[in-house]
CSV table of C-alpha atoms in Angstrom, one decimal:
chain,number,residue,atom,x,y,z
B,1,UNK,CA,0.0,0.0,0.0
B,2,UNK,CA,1.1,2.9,-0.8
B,3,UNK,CA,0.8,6.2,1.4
B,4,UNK,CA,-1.4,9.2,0.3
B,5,UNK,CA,0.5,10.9,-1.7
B,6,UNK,CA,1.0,14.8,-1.4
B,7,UNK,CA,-0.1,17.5,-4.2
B,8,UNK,CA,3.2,18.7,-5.9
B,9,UNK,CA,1.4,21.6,-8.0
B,10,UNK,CA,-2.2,22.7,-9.0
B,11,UNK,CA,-4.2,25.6,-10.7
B,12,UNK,CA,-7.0,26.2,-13.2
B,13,UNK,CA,-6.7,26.5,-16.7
B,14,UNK,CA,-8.7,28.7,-18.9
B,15,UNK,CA,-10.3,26.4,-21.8
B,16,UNK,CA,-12.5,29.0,-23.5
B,17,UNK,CA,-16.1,30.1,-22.7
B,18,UNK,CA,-15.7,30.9,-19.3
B,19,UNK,CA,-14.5,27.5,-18.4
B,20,UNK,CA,-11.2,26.7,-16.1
B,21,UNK,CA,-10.5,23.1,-15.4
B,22,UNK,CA,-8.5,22.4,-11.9
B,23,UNK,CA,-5.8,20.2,-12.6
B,24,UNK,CA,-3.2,19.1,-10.1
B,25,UNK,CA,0.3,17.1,-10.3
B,26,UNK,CA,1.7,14.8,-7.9
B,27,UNK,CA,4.5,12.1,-7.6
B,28,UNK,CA,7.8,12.2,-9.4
B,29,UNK,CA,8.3,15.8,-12.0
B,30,UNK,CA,10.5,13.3,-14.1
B,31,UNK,CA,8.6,10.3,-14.0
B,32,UNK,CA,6.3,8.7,-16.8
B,33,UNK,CA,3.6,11.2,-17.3
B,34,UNK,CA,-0.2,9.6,-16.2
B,35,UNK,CA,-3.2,11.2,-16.5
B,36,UNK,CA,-6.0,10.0,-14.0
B,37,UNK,CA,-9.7,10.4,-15.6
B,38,UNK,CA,-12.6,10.3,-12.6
B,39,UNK,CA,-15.9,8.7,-12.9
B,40,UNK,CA,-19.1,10.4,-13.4
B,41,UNK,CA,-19.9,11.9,-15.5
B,42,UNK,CA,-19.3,14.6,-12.9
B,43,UNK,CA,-17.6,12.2,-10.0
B,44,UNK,CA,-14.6,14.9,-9.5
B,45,UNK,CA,-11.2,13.6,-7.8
B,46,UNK,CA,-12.7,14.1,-4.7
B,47,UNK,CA,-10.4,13.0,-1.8
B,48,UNK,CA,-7.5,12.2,-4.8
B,49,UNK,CA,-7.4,8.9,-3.3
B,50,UNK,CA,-6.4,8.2,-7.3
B,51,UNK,CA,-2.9,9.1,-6.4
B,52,UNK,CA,-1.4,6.1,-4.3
B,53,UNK,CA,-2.5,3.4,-7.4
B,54,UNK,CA,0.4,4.7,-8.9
B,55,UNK,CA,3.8,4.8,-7.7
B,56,UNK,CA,5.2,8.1,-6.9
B,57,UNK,CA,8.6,7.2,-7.6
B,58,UNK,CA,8.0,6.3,-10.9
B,59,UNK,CA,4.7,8.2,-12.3
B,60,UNK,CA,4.2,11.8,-12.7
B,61,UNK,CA,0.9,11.9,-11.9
B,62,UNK,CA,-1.8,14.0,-13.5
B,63,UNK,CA,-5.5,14.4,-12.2
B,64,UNK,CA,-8.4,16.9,-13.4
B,65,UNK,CA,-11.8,17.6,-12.5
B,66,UNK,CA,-13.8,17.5,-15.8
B,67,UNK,CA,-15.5,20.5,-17.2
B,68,UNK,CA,-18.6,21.5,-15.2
B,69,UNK,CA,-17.5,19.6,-11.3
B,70,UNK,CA,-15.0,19.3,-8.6
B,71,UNK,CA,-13.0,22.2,-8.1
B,72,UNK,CA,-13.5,23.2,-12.4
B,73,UNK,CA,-15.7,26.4,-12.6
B,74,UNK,CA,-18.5,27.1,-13.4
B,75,UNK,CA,-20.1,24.0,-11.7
B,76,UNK,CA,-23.1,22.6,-14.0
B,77,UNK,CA,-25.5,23.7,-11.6
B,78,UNK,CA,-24.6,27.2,-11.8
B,79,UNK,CA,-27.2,29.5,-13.0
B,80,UNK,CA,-27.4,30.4,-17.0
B,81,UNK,CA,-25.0,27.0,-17.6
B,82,UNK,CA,-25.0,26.0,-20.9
B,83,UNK,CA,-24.7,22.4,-20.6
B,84,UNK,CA,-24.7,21.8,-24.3
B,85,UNK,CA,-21.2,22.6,-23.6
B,86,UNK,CA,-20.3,20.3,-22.0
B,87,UNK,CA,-19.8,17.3,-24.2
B,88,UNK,CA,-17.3,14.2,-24.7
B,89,UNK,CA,-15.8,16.3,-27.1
B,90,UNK,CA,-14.9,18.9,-24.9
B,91,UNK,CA,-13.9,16.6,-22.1
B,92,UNK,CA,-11.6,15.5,-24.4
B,93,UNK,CA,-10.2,19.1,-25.7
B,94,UNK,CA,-10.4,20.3,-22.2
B,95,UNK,CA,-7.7,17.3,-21.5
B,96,UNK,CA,-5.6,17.8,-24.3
B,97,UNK,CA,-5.5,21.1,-23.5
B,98,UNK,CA,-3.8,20.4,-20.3
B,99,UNK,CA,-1.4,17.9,-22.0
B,100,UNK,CA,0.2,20.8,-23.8
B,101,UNK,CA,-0.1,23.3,-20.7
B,102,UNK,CA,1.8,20.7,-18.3
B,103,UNK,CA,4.1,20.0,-21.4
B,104,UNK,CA,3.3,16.7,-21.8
B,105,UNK,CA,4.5,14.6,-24.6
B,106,UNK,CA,2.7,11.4,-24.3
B,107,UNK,CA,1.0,10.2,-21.3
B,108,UNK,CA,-0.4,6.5,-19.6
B,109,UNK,CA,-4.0,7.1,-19.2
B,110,UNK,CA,-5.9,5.7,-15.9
B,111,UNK,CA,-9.8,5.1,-16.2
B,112,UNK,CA,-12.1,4.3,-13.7
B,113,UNK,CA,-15.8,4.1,-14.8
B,114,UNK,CA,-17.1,6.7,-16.7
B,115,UNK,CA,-13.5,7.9,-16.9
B,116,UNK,CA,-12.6,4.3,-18.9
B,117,UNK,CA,-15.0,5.7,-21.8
B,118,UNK,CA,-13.4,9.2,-21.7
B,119,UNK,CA,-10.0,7.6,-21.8
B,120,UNK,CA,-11.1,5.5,-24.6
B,121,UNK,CA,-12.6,8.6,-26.2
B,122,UNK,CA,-9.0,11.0,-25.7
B,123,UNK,CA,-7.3,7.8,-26.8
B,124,UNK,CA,-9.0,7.7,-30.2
B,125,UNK,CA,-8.8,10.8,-30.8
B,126,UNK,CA,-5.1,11.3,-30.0
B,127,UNK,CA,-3.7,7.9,-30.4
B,128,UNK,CA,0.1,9.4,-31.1
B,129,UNK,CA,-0.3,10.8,-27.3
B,130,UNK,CA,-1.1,7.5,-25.5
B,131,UNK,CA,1.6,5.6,-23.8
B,132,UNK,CA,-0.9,2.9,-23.0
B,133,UNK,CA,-4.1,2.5,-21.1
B,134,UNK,CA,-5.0,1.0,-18.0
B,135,UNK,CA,-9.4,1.1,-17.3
B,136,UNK,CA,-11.0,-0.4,-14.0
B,137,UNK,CA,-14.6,-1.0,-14.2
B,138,UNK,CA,-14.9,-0.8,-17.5
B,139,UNK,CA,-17.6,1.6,-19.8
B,140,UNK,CA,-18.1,2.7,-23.2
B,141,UNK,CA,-21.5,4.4,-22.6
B,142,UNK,CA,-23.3,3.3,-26.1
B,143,UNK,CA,-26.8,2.8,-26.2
B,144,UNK,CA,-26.8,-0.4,-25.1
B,145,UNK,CA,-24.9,-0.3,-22.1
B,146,UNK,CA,-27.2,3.3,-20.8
B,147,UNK,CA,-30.1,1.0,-21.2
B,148,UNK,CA,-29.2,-1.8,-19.5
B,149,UNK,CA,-28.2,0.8,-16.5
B,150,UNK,CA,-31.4,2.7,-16.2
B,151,UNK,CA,-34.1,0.4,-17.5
B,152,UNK,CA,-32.9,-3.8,-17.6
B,153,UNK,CA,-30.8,-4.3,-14.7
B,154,UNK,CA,-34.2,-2.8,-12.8
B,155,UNK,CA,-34.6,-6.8,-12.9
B,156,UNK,CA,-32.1,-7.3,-9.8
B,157,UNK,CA,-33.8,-3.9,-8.3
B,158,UNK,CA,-37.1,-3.9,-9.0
B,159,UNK,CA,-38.0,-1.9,-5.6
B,160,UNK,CA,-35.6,1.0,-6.1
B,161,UNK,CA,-36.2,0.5,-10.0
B,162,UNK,CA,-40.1,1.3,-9.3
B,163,UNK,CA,-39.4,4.4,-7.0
B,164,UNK,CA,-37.3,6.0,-10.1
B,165,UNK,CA,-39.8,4.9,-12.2
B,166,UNK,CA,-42.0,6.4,-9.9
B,167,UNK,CA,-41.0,9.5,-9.5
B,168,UNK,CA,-40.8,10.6,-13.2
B,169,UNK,CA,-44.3,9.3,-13.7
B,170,UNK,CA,-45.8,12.0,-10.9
B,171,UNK,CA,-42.8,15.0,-12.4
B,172,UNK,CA,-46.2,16.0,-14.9
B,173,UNK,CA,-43.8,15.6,-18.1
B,174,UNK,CA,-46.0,12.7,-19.5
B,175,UNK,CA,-43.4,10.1,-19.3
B,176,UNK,CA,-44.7,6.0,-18.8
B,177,UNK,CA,-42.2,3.7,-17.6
B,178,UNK,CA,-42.1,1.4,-20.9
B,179,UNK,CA,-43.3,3.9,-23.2
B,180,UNK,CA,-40.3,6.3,-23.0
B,181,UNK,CA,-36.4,6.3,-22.3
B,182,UNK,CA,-36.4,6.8,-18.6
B,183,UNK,CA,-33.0,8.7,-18.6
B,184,UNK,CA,-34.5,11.1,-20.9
B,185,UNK,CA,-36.7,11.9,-18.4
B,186,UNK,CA,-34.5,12.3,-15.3
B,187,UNK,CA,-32.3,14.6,-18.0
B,188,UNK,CA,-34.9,16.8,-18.4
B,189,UNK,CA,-36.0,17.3,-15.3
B,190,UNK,CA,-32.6,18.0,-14.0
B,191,UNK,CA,-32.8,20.9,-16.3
B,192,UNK,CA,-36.5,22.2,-14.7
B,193,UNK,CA,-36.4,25.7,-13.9
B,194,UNK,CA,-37.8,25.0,-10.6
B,195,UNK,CA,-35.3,24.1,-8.0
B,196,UNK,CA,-37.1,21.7,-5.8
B,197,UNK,CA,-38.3,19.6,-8.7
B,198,UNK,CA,-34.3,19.6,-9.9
B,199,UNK,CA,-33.5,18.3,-5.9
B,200,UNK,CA,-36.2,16.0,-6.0
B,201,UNK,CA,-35.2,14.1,-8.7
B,202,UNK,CA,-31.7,14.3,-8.1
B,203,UNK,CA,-32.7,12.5,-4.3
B,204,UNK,CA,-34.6,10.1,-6.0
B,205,UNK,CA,-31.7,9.7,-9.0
B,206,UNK,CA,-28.9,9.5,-6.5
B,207,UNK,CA,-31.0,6.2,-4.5
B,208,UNK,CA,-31.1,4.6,-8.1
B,209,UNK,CA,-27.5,5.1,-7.9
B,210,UNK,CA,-26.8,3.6,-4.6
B,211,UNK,CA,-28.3,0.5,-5.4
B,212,UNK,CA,-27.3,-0.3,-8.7
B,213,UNK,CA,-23.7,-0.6,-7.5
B,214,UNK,CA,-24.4,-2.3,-4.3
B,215,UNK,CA,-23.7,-5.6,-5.1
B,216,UNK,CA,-20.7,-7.2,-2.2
B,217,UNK,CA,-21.9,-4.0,0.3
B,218,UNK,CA,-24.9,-5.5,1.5
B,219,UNK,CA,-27.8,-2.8,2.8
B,220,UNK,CA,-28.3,0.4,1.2
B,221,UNK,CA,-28.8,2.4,4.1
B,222,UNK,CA,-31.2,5.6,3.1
B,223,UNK,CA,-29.4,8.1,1.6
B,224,UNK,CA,-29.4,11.5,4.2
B,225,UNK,CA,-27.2,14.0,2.8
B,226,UNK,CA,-27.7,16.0,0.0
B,227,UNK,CA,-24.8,18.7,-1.6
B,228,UNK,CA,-23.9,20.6,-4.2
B,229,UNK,CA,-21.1,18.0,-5.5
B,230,UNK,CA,-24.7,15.3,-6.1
B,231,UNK,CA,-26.6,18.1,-7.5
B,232,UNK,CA,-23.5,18.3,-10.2
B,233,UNK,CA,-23.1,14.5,-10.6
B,234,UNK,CA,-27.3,13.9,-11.2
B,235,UNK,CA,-27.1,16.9,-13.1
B,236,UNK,CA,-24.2,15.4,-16.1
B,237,UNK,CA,-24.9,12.1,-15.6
B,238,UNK,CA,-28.2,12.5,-16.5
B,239,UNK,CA,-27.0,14.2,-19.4
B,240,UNK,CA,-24.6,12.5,-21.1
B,241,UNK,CA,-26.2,9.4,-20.5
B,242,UNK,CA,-29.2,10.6,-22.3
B,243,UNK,CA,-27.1,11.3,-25.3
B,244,UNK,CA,-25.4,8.1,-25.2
B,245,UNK,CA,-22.1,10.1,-23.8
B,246,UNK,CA,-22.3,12.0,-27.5
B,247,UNK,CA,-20.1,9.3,-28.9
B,248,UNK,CA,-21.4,8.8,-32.4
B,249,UNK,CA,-19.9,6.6,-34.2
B,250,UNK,CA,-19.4,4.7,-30.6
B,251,UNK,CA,-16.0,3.8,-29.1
B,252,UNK,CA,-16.2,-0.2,-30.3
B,253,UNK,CA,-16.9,1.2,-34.3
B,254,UNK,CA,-13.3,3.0,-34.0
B,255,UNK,CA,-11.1,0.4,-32.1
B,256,UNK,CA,-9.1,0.6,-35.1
B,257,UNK,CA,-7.5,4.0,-34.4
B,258,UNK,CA,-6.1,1.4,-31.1
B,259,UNK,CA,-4.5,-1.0,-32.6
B,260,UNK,CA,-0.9,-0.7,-31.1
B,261,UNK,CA,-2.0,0.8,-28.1
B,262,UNK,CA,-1.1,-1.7,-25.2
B,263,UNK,CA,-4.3,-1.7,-22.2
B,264,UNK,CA,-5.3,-3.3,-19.2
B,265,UNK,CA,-8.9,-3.8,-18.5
B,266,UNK,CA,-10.3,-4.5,-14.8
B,267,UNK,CA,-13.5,-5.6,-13.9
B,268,UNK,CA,-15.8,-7.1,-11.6
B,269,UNK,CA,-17.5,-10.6,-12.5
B,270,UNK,CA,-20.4,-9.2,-9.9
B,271,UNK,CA,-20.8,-5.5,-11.4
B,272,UNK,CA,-24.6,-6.3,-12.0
B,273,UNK,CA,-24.8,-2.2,-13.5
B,274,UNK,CA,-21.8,-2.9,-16.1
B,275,UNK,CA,-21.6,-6.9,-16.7
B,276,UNK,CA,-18.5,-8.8,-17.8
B,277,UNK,CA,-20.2,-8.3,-21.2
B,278,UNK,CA,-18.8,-4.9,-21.7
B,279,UNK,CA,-15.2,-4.9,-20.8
B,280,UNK,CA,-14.7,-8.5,-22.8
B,281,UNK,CA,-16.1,-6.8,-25.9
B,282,UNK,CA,-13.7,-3.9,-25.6
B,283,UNK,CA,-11.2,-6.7,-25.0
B,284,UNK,CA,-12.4,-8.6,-28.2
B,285,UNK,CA,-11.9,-5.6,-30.5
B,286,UNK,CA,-8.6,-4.7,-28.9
B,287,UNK,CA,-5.8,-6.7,-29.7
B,288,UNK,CA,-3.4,-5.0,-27.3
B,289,UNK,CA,-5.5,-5.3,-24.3
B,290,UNK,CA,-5.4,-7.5,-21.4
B,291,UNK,CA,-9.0,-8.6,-20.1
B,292,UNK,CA,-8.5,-8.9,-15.8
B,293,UNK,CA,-11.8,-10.3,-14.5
B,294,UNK,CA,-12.2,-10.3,-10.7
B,295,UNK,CA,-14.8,-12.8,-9.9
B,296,UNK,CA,-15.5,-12.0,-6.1
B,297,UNK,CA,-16.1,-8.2,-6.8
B,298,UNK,CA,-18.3,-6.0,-8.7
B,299,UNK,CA,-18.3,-2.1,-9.3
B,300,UNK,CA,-14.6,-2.3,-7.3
B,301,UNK,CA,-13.1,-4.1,-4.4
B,302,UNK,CA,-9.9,-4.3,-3.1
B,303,UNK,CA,-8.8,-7.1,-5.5
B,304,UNK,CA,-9.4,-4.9,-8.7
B,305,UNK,CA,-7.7,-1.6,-6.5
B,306,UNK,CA,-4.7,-4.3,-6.1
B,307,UNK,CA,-5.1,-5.1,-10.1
B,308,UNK,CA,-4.9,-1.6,-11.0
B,309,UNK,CA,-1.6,-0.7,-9.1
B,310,UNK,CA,0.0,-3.8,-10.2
B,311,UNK,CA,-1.1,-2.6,-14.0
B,312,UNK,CA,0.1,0.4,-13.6
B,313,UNK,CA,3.7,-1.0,-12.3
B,314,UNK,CA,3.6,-3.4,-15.8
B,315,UNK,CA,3.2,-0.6,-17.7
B,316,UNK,CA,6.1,1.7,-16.1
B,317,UNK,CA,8.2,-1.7,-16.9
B,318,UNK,CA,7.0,-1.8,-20.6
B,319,UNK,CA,7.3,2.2,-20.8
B,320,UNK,CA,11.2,2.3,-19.1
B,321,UNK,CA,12.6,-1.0,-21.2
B,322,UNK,CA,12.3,1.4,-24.6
């Protein structure tokens, strides 16, 4: 285990707009650059617990809070946001960016989440930048996968399913479970001008969320705190998960502009909200990735944390023997 590691450097970077992205640097200034990319959409770095899965001797390690959360500004909640600014192809300008302001050349890219899909998205785009990748609970966000998160894996759920159901059925805004795409629903009332129908359904969003990646934590106690930082995350997930992340064509219809690019992928056999399905298929169309498939765990765990480090070390091997 490694100990927290300290921020070296930090500020915010103007991107255009009126938007600054917060980056920060920690570890060694003439190590192997490594860009860390949260989950979300609108997770933030929080605590920067991100920082000891890589080794500080080694890694020069990069994280950012992506357009619109964390310590970025303005949030996405802020009044007279324009959130059809704040797309995956912005993410992924925003990021390169700060490649250029930190001076980067090339850089290993980390992943967890909704961070693996904006990796993968960066990575296609800039292929030439990409020292490899290494994802942990793996996403690509396409249709298929947004749908099986909000509406089929309501099977395991059915209680907390019928409560999100629920509560856009009541909003007035002529939705039917069934009839409709439910995250279509929560995305648009997130954007309601009224501000106790936008914390409403962010409460009853952010239960949906507690549950789906429950599995190995047992009860889901009631969730009693509410904050700005779940405002922001209901707010963009609901967003880009009713535009299917704005990835069109979809990350596994360009795995060609990969090839060559080496990856580790980490998953969990019991992630009931992202099954095994997902991360194999990446793996299938990626013949420089490694497919790791923890079968005790499910949307983490201590095994895949373990993989990840370990990944990370593999690839600073790989990376120094050039």
């Amino acid at each position: 285990m490694i100990d927290d590691v300290e921020v070296r450097s930090s500020g915010l970077l103007p991107v255009g707009g009126g938007h600054e992205i917060y980056w920060e640097e920690s570890g060694n200034p003439d190590g192997i650059p490594a860009l860390y990319l949260h989950g979300g959409p609108g997770g933030g770095l929080g605590t920067g617990k991100y920082r000891n899965k890589l080794d500080p001797k080694r890694f020069r390690i990069i994280g950012l809070d992506q357009r619109g959360c964390g310590r970025s500004t303005p949030l996405a909640t802020a009044a007279g946001y324009r959130l059809e600014d704040n797309t995956t192809s912005d993410l992924v300008a925003d990021i390169e960016r700060v490649r250029k302001h930190l001076h980067v050349a090339e850089w290993l890219l980390n992943g967890v989440s909704w961070g693996s899909t904006l990796a993968l998205a960066y990575a296609q785009d800039h292929p030439e930048r990409v020292l490899g990748v290494v994802l942990m609970a793996v996403t690509t966000t396409d249709r298929f996968q947004v749908d099986w998160i909000t509406e089929t894996v309501g099977a395991v759920y059915p209680e907390a399913w019928d409560r999100l159901a629920t509560h856009a059925e009541q909003a007035g805004i002529g939705y039917r479970r069934h009839e409709g795409r439910l995250i279509e629903a929560y995305a648009r009332l997130m954007t309601d001008a009224d501000p106790e129908v936008r914390d409403a359904t962010g409460r009853a969003w952010m239960d949906w969320e507690d549950h789906h990646i429950s599995i190995g934590s047992g009860h889901v106690p009631p969730r009693t705190d509410w904050s700005d930082d779940l405002r922001v995350f209901a707010t963009l997930v609901t967003h880009y998960w009713a535009n299917d992340a704005f990835l069109n064509p979809p990350i596994l219809q360009r795995m060609d502009r990969l090839h060559g690019i080496p990856a580790t992928l980490i998953h969990g056999r019991r992630d009931v909200s992202g099954p095994a399905a997902f991360p194999w298929l990446l793996h299938r169309a990626w013949p420089g990735s490694e497919l790791i498939i923890e079968e005790s765990e499910g949307h983490g765990g201590e095994l895949m944390v373990t993989a990840w480090r370990s990944a990370n070390d593999r690839h600073a091997d790989r990376i120094e023997a050039r």
